[in-house]
Short mmCIF file of C-alpha atoms and ligand atoms in Angstrom, two decimals:
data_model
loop_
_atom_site.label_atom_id
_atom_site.label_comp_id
_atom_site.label_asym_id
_atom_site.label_seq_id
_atom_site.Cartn_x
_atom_site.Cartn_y
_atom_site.Cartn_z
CA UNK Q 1 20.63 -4.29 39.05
CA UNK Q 2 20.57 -6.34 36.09
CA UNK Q 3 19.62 -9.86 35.79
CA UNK Q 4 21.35 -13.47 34.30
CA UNK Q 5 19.50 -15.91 32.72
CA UNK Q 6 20.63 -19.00 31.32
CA UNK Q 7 19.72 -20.50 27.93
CA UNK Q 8 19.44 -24.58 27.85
CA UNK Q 9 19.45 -25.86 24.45
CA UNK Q 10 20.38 -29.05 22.78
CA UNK Q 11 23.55 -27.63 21.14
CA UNK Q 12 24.72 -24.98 23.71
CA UNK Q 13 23.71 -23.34 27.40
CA UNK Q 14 24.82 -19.58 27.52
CA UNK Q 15 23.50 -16.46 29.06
CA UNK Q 16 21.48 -13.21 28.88
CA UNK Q 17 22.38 -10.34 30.43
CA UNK Q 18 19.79 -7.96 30.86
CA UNK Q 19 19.51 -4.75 32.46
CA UNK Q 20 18.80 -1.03 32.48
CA UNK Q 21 22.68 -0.67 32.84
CA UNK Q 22 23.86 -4.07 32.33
CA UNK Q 23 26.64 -3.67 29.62
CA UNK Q 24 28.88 -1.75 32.44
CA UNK Q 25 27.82 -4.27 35.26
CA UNK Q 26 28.66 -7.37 32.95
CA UNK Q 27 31.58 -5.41 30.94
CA UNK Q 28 34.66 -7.64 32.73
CA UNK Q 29 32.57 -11.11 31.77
CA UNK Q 30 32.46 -9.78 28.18
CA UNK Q 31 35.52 -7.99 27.78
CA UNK Q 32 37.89 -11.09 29.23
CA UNK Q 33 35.37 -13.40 26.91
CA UNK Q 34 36.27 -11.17 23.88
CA UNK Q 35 39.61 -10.81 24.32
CA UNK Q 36 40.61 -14.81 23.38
CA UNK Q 37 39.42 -14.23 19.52
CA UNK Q 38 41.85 -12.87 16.79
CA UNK Q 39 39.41 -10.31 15.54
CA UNK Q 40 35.89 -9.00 16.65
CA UNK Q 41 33.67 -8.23 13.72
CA UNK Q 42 30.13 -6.12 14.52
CA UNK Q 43 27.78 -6.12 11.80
CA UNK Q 44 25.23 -3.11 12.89
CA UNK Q 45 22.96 -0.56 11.38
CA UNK Q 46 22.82 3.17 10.41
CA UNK Q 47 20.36 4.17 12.56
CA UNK Q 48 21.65 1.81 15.39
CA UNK Q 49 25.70 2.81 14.77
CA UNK Q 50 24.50 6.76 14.60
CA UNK Q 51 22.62 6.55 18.07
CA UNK Q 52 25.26 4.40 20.15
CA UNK Q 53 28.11 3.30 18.42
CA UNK Q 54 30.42 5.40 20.45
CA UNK Q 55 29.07 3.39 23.56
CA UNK Q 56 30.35 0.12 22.38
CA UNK Q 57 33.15 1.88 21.17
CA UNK Q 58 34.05 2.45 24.79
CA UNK Q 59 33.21 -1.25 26.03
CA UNK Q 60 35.01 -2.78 23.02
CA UNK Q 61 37.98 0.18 23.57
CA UNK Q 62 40.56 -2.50 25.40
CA UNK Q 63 40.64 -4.75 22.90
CA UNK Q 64 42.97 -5.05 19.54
CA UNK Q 65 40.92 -5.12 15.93
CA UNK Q 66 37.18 -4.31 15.77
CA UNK Q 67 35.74 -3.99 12.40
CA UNK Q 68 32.57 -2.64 11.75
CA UNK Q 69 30.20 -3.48 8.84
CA UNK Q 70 27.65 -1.11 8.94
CA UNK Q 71 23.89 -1.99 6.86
CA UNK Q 72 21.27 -0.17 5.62
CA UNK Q 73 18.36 0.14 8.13
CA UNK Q 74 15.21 -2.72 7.96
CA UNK Q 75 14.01 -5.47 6.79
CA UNK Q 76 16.57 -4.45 3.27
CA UNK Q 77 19.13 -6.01 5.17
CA UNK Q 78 18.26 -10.23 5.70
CA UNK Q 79 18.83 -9.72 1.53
CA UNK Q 80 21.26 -11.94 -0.60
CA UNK Q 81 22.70 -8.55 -1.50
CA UNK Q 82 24.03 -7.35 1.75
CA UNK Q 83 24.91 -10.89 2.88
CA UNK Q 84 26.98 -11.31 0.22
CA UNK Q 85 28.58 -8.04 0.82
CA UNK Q 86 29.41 -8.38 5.01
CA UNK Q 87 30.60 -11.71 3.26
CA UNK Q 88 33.22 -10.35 1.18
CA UNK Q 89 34.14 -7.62 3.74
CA UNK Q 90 34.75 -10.43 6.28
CA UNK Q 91 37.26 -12.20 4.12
CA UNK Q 92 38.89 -9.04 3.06
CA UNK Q 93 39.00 -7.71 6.84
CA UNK Q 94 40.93 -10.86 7.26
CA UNK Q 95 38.20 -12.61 9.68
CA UNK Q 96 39.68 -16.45 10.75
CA UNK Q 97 37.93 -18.96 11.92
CA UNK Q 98 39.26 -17.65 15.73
CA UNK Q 99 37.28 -14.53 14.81
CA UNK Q 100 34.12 -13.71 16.65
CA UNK Q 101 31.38 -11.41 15.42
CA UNK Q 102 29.05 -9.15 17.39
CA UNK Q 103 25.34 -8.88 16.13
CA UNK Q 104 24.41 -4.92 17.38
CA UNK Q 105 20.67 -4.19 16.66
CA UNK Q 106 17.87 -5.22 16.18
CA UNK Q 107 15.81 -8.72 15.18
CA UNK Q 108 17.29 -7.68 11.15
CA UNK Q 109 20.94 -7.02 12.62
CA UNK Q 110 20.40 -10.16 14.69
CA UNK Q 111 19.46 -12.81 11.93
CA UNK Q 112 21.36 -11.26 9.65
CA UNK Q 113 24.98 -11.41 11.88
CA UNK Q 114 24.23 -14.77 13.33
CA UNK Q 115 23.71 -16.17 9.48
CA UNK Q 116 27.06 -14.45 8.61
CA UNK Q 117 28.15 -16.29 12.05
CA UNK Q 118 26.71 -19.54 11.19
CA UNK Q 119 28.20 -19.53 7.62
CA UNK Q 120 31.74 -18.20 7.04
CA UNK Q 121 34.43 -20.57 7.02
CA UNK Q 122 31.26 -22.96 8.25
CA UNK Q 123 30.86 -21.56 11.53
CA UNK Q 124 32.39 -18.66 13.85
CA UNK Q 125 31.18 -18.15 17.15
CA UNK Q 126 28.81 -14.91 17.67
CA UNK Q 127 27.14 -12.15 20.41
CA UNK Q 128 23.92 -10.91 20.46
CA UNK Q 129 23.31 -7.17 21.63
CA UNK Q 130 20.25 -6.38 21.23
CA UNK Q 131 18.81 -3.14 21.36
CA UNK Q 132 15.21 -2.84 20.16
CA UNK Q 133 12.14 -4.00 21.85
CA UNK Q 134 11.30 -6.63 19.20
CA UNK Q 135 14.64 -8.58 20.00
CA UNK Q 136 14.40 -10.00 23.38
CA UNK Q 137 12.67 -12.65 21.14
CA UNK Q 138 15.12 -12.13 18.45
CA UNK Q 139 18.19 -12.39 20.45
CA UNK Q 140 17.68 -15.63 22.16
CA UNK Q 141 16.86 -19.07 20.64
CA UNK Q 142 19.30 -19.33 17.50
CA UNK Q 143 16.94 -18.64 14.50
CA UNK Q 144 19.14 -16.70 12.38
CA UNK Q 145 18.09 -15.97 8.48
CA UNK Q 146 18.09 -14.01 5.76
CA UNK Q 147 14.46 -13.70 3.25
CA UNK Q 148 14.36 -14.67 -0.29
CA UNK Q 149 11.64 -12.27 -2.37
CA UNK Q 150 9.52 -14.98 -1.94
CA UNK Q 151 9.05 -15.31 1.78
CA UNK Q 152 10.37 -14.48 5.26
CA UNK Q 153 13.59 -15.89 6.77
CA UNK Q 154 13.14 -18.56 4.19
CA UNK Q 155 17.31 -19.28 3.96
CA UNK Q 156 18.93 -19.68 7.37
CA UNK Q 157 19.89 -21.81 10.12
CA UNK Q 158 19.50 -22.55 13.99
CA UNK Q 159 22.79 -21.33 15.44
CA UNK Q 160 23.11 -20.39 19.37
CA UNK Q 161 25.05 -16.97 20.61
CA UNK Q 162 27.74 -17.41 22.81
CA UNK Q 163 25.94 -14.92 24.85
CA UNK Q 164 23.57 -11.76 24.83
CA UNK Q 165 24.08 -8.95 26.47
CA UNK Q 166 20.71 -6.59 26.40
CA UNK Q 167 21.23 -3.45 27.87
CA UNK Q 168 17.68 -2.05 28.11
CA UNK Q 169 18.38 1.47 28.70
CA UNK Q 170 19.27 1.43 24.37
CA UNK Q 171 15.33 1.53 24.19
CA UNK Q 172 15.01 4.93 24.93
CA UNK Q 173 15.68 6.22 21.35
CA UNK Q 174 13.32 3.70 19.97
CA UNK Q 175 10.86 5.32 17.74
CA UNK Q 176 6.99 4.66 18.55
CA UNK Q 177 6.22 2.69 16.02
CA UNK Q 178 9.73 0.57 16.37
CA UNK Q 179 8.40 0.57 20.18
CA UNK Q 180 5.08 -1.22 19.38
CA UNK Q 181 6.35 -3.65 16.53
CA UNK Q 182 8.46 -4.75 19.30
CA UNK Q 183 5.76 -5.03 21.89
CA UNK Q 184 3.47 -7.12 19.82
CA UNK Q 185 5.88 -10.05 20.09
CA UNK Q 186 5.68 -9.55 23.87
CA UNK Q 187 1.94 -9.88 23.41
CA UNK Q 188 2.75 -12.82 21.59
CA UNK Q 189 4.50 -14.45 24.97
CA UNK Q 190 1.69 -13.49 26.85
CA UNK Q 191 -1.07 -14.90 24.88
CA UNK Q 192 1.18 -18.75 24.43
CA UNK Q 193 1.85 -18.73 28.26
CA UNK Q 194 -0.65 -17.19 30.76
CA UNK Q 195 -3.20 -14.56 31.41
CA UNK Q 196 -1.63 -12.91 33.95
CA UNK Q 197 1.06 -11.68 32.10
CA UNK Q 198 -1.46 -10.72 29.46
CA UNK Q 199 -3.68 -9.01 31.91
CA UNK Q 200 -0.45 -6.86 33.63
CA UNK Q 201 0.38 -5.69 29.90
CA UNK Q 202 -2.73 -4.39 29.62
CA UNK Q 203 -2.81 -2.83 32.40
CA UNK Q 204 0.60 -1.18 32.45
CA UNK Q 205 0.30 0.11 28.91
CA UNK Q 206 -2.78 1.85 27.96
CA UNK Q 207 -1.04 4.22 25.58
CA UNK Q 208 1.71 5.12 23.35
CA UNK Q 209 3.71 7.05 25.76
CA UNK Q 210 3.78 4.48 28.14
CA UNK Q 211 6.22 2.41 26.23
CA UNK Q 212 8.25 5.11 27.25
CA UNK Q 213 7.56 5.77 30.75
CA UNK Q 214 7.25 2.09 31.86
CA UNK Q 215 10.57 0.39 32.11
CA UNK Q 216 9.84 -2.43 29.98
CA UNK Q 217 12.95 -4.28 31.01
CA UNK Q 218 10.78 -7.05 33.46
CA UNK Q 219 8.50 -7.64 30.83
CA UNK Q 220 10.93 -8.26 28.11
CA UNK Q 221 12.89 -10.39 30.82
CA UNK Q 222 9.28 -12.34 31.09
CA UNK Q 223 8.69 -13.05 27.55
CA UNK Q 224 12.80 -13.96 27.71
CA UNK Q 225 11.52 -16.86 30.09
CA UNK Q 226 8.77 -17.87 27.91
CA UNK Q 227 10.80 -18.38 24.96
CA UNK Q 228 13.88 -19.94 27.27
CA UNK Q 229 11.52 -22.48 29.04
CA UNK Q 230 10.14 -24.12 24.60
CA UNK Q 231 13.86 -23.79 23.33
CA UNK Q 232 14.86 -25.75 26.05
CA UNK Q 233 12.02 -28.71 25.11
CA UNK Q 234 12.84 -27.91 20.96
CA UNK Q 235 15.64 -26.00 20.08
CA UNK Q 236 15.28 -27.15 15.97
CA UNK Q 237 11.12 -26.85 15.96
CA UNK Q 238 10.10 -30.60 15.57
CA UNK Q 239 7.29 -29.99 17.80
CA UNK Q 240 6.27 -27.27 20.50
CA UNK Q 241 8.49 -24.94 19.33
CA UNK Q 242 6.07 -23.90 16.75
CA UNK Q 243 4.02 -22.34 19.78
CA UNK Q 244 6.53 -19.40 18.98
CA UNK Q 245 5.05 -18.99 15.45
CA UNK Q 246 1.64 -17.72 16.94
CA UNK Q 247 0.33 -15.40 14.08
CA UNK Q 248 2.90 -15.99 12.14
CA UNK Q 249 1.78 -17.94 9.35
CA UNK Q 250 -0.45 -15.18 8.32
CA UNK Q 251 2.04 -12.58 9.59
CA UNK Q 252 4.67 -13.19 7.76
CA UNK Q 253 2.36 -13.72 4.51
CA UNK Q 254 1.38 -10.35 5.00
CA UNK Q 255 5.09 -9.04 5.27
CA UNK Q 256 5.56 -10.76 1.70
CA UNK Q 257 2.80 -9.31 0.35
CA UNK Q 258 3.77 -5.91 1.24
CA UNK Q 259 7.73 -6.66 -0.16
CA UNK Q 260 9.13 -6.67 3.34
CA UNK Q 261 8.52 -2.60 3.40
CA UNK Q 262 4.97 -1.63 4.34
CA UNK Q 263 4.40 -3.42 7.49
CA UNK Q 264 7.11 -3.88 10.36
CA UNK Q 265 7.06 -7.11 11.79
CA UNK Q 266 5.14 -6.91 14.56
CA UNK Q 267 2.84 -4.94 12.78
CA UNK Q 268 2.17 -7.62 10.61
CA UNK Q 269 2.28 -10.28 13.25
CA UNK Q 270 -0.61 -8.46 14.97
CA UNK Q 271 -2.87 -9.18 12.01
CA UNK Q 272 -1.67 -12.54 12.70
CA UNK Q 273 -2.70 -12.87 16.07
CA UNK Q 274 -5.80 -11.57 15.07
CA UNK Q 275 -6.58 -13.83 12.45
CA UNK Q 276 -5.21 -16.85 14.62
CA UNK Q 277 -7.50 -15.46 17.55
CA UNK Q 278 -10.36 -15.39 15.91
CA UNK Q 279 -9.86 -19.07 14.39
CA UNK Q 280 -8.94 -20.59 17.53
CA UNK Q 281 -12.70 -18.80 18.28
CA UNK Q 282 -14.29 -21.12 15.84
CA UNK Q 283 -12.06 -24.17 16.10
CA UNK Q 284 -11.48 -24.63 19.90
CA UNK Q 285 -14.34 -22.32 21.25
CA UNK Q 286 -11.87 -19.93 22.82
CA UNK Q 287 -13.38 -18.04 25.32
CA UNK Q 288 -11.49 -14.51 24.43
CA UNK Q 289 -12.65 -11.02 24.93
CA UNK Q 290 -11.68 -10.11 21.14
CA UNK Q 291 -13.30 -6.94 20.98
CA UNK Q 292 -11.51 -5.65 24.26
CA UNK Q 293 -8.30 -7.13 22.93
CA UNK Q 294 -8.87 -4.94 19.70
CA UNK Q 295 -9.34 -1.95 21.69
CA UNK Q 296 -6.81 -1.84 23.65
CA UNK Q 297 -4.61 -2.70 20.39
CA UNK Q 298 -6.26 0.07 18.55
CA UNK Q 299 -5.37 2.54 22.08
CA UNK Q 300 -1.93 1.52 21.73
CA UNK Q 301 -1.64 2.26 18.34
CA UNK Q 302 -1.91 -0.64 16.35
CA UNK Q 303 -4.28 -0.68 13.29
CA UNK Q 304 -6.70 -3.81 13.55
CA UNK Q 305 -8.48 -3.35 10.15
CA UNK Q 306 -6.53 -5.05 6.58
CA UNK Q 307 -6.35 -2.86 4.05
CA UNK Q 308 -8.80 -2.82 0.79
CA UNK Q 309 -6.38 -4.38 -0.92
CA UNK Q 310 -5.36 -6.98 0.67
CA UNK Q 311 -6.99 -10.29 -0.70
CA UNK Q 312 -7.28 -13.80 0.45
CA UNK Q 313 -5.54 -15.38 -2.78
CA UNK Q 314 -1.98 -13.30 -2.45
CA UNK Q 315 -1.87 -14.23 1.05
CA UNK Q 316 -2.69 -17.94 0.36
CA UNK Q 317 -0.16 -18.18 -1.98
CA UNK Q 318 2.54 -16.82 0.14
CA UNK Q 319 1.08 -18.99 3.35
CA UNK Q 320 2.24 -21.91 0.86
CA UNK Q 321 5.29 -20.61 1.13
CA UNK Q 322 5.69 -21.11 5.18
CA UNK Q 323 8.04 -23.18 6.89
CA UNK Q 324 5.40 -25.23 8.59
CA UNK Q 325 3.43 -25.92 5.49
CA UNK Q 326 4.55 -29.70 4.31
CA UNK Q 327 3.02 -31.29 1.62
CA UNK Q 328 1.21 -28.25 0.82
CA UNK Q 329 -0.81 -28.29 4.03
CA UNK Q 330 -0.80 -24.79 6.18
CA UNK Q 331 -0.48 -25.52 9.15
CA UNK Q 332 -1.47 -22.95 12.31
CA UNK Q 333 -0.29 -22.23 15.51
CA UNK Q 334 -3.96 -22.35 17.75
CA UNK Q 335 -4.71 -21.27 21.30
CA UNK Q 336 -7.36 -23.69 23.00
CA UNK Q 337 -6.93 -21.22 25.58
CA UNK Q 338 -3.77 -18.74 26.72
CA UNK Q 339 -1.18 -20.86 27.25
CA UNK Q 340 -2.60 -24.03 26.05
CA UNK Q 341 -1.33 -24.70 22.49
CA UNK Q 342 -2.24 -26.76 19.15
CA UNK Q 343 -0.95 -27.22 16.08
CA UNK Q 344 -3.73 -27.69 13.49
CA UNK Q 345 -3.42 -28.11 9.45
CA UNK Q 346 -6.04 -25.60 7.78
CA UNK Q 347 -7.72 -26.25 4.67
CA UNK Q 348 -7.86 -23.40 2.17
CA UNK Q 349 -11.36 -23.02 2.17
CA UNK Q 350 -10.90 -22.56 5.76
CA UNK Q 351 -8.32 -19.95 6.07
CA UNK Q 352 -10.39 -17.72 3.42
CA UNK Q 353 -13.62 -18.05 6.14
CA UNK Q 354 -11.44 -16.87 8.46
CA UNK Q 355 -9.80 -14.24 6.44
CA UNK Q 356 -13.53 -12.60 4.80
CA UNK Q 357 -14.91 -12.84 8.55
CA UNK Q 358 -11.78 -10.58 9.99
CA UNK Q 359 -12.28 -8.33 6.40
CA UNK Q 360 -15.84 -7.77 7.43
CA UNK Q 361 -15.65 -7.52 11.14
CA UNK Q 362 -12.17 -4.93 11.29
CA UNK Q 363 -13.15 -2.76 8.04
P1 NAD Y 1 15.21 -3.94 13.09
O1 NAD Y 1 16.42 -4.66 13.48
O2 NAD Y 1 15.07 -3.53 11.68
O3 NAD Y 1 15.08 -2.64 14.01
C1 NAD Y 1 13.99 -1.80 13.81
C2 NAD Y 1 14.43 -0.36 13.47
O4 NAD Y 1 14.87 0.26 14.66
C3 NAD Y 1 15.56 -0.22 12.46
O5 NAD Y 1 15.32 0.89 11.66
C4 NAD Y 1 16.78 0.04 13.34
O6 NAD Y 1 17.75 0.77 12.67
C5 NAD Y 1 16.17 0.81 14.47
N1 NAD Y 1 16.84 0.69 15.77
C6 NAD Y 1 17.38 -0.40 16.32
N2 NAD Y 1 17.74 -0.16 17.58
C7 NAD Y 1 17.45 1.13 17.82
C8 NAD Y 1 17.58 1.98 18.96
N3 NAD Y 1 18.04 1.52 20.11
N4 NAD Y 1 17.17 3.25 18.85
C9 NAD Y 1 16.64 3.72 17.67
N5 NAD Y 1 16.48 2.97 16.58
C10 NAD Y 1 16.88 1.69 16.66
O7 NAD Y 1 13.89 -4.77 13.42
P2 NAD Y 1 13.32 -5.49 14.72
O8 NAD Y 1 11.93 -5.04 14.81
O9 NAD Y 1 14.21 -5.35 15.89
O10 NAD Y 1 13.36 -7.02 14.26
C11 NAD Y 1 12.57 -7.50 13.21
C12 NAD Y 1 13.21 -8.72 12.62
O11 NAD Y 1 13.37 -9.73 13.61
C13 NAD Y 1 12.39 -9.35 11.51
O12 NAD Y 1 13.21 -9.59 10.39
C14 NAD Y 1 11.91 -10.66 12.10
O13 NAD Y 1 11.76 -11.66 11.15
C15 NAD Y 1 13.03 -10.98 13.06
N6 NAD Y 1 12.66 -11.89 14.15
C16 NAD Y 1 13.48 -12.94 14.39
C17 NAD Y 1 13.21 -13.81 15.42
C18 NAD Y 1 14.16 -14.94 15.72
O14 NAD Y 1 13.83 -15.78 16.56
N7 NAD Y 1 15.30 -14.97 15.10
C19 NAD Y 1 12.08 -13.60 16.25
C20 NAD Y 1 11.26 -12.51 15.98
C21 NAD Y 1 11.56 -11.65 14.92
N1 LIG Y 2 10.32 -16.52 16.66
C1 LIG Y 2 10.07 -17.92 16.53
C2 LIG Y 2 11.12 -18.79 17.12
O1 LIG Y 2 12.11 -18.33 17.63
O2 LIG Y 2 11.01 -19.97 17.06
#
């Protein structure tokens, strides 16, 4: 059986549905919800439409007009260029302001429908259904964006789903490396609330395959609860919700750099971590088993070690670029110890100690 959770923020309280099977076991609660709004409007991917549209197809089959907008796959899509276009197909599909879109995909599909969402006509009210690893974090909280060239999720908004309806057993055509993008944000929930969690991940999954034979549905509904409980404190980031940007700041410099193509999110966000690990090391005397961390992370998969090219001054730059940095101050998410949180502005000369020591230690 699946589970509901409930989402408390400022501006709205609405739930998560999430379960192995839970888009048949929640299908009346969604289908009588749906049926009020003049038109339903999905915005989804290739890859995603290929693999399961005809599922939705049957959950969405009682109602009148569904319109699909199908993107291209990736990161390609948070661009001005297919905004503009699920734009223009909105207004010639006819979409009112009684409309309601559904957001079916991934974190891209997810920020990129709930932007659409948040901005036509000035608002219409939107789903989440998730279906990769990557977007139980994705799904829930109300960041929704698109990038500019020039840095990560740089033009959106904080708009709340109505509801999200995760039906877990969509993972299963997840490629590997989708699989562990997605995990590394569930790493990420570990590490910013307790040890145990972190400790049961790494027991659990020791390899690749074990994404796969390890329902990861109570995790994901774990890290759902770690995100819930800081949304509920800070839905528009004025203060702990920043926690959630752990290995970010780097992270998504690093995405930049590589043009939003050559590392997937979590790939990048893993460098992140690393990078933030290792300065909460120096700054707040961490006590962290790095190396063991960086095996297991190396078991799983993940590559640990930056690239030759790769320097400190393109990443710099694009750190500038961060939402957090004010007054051209970085500022970076810290971990006095897992679960315990700070916020700390970092100098430049700083960041690039941090950045030669993690050049020398992972090449
Ligand atoms: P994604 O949406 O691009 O999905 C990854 C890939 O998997 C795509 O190629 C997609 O077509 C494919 N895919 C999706 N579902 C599938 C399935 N069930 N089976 C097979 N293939 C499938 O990327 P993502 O990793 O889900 O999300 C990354 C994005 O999320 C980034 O843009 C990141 O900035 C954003 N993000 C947002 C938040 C937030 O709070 N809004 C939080 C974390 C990350
Ligand atoms: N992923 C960061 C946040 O939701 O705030």
């Amino acid at each position: 059986m699946g589970e509901e959770k409930w989402i408390h923020t400022a501006s709205k309280t609405y739930p998560v549905y999430i379960g192995q099977n839970i888009w048949q076991e929640a299908g009346q609660n969604l289908l009588s919800a749906l049926s009020s709004y003049s038109k339903v409007f999905v915005v989804t991917d290739q890859h995603v439409a290929a693999l399961h549209k005809e599922k939705l197809d049957a959950l969405l089959a009682p109602l009148n007009e569904v319109i699909y907008y199908i993107t291209p796959n990736g990161e390609e899509a948070k661009s001005f260029t297919v905004y503009e276009d699920v734009m223009t197909r909105a207004i010639e599909s006819g979409l009112d302001r009684k409309s309601v879109l559904l957001a079916f995909g991934g974190g891209v599909i997810g920020d990129l429908g709930g932007f659409v969402a948040a901005t036509y006509m000035r608002g219409i009210p939107f789903y989440q259904f998730p279906t990769t690893v990557l977007a139980h974090d994705s799904a829930v909280g109300g960041k929704v964006a698109i990038n500019h060239p020039l840095g990560k999720n740089l033009i959106g908004q904080f708009y709340q789903p109505e509801a999200v309806f995760y039906d877990t057993h969509l993972l299963v055509t997840l490629p590997e490396r989708e699989m562990r993008s997605g995990f590394a944000e569930l790493v990420k929930h570990a590490l910013i609330s307790e040890r145990r969690l972190l400790d049961t991940l790494m027991a659990s999954y020791q390899k690749p395959e074990d994404f796969y034979k390890n329902d990861l549905t109570p995790y994901l509904a774990q890290g759902i609860d770690v995100k819930a409980q800081i949304v509920a404190q800070d839905e528009t980031e004025q203060g702990v919700r920043a926690y959630l940007n752990f290995g970010h700041t780097f992270g998504h410099a690093l995405e930049a750099y590589g043009g939003f193509k050559r590392w997937l999110h979590g790939e990048a966000i893993i460098f992140g971590m690393l990078f933030a690990l290792r300065m909460s090391q120096e700054q707040f005397d961490l006590s962290f088993d790095l190396a063991n961390f960086e095996a297991w992370l190396t078991a799983l998969g993940y590559t640990t070690f930056l690239p030759k090219d790769v320097t400190f001054e393109n990443l710099y730059q694009n750190m500038l670029h961060d939402k957090k940095t004010t007054y051209r101050e970085v500022k970076m998410v810290l971990l006095q110890e897992i679960g315990d949180l700070a916020i700390v502005p970092a100098s430049e000369e700083t960041l690039e100690h941090i950045f030669q020591k993690m050049k020398h230690e992972g090449a």
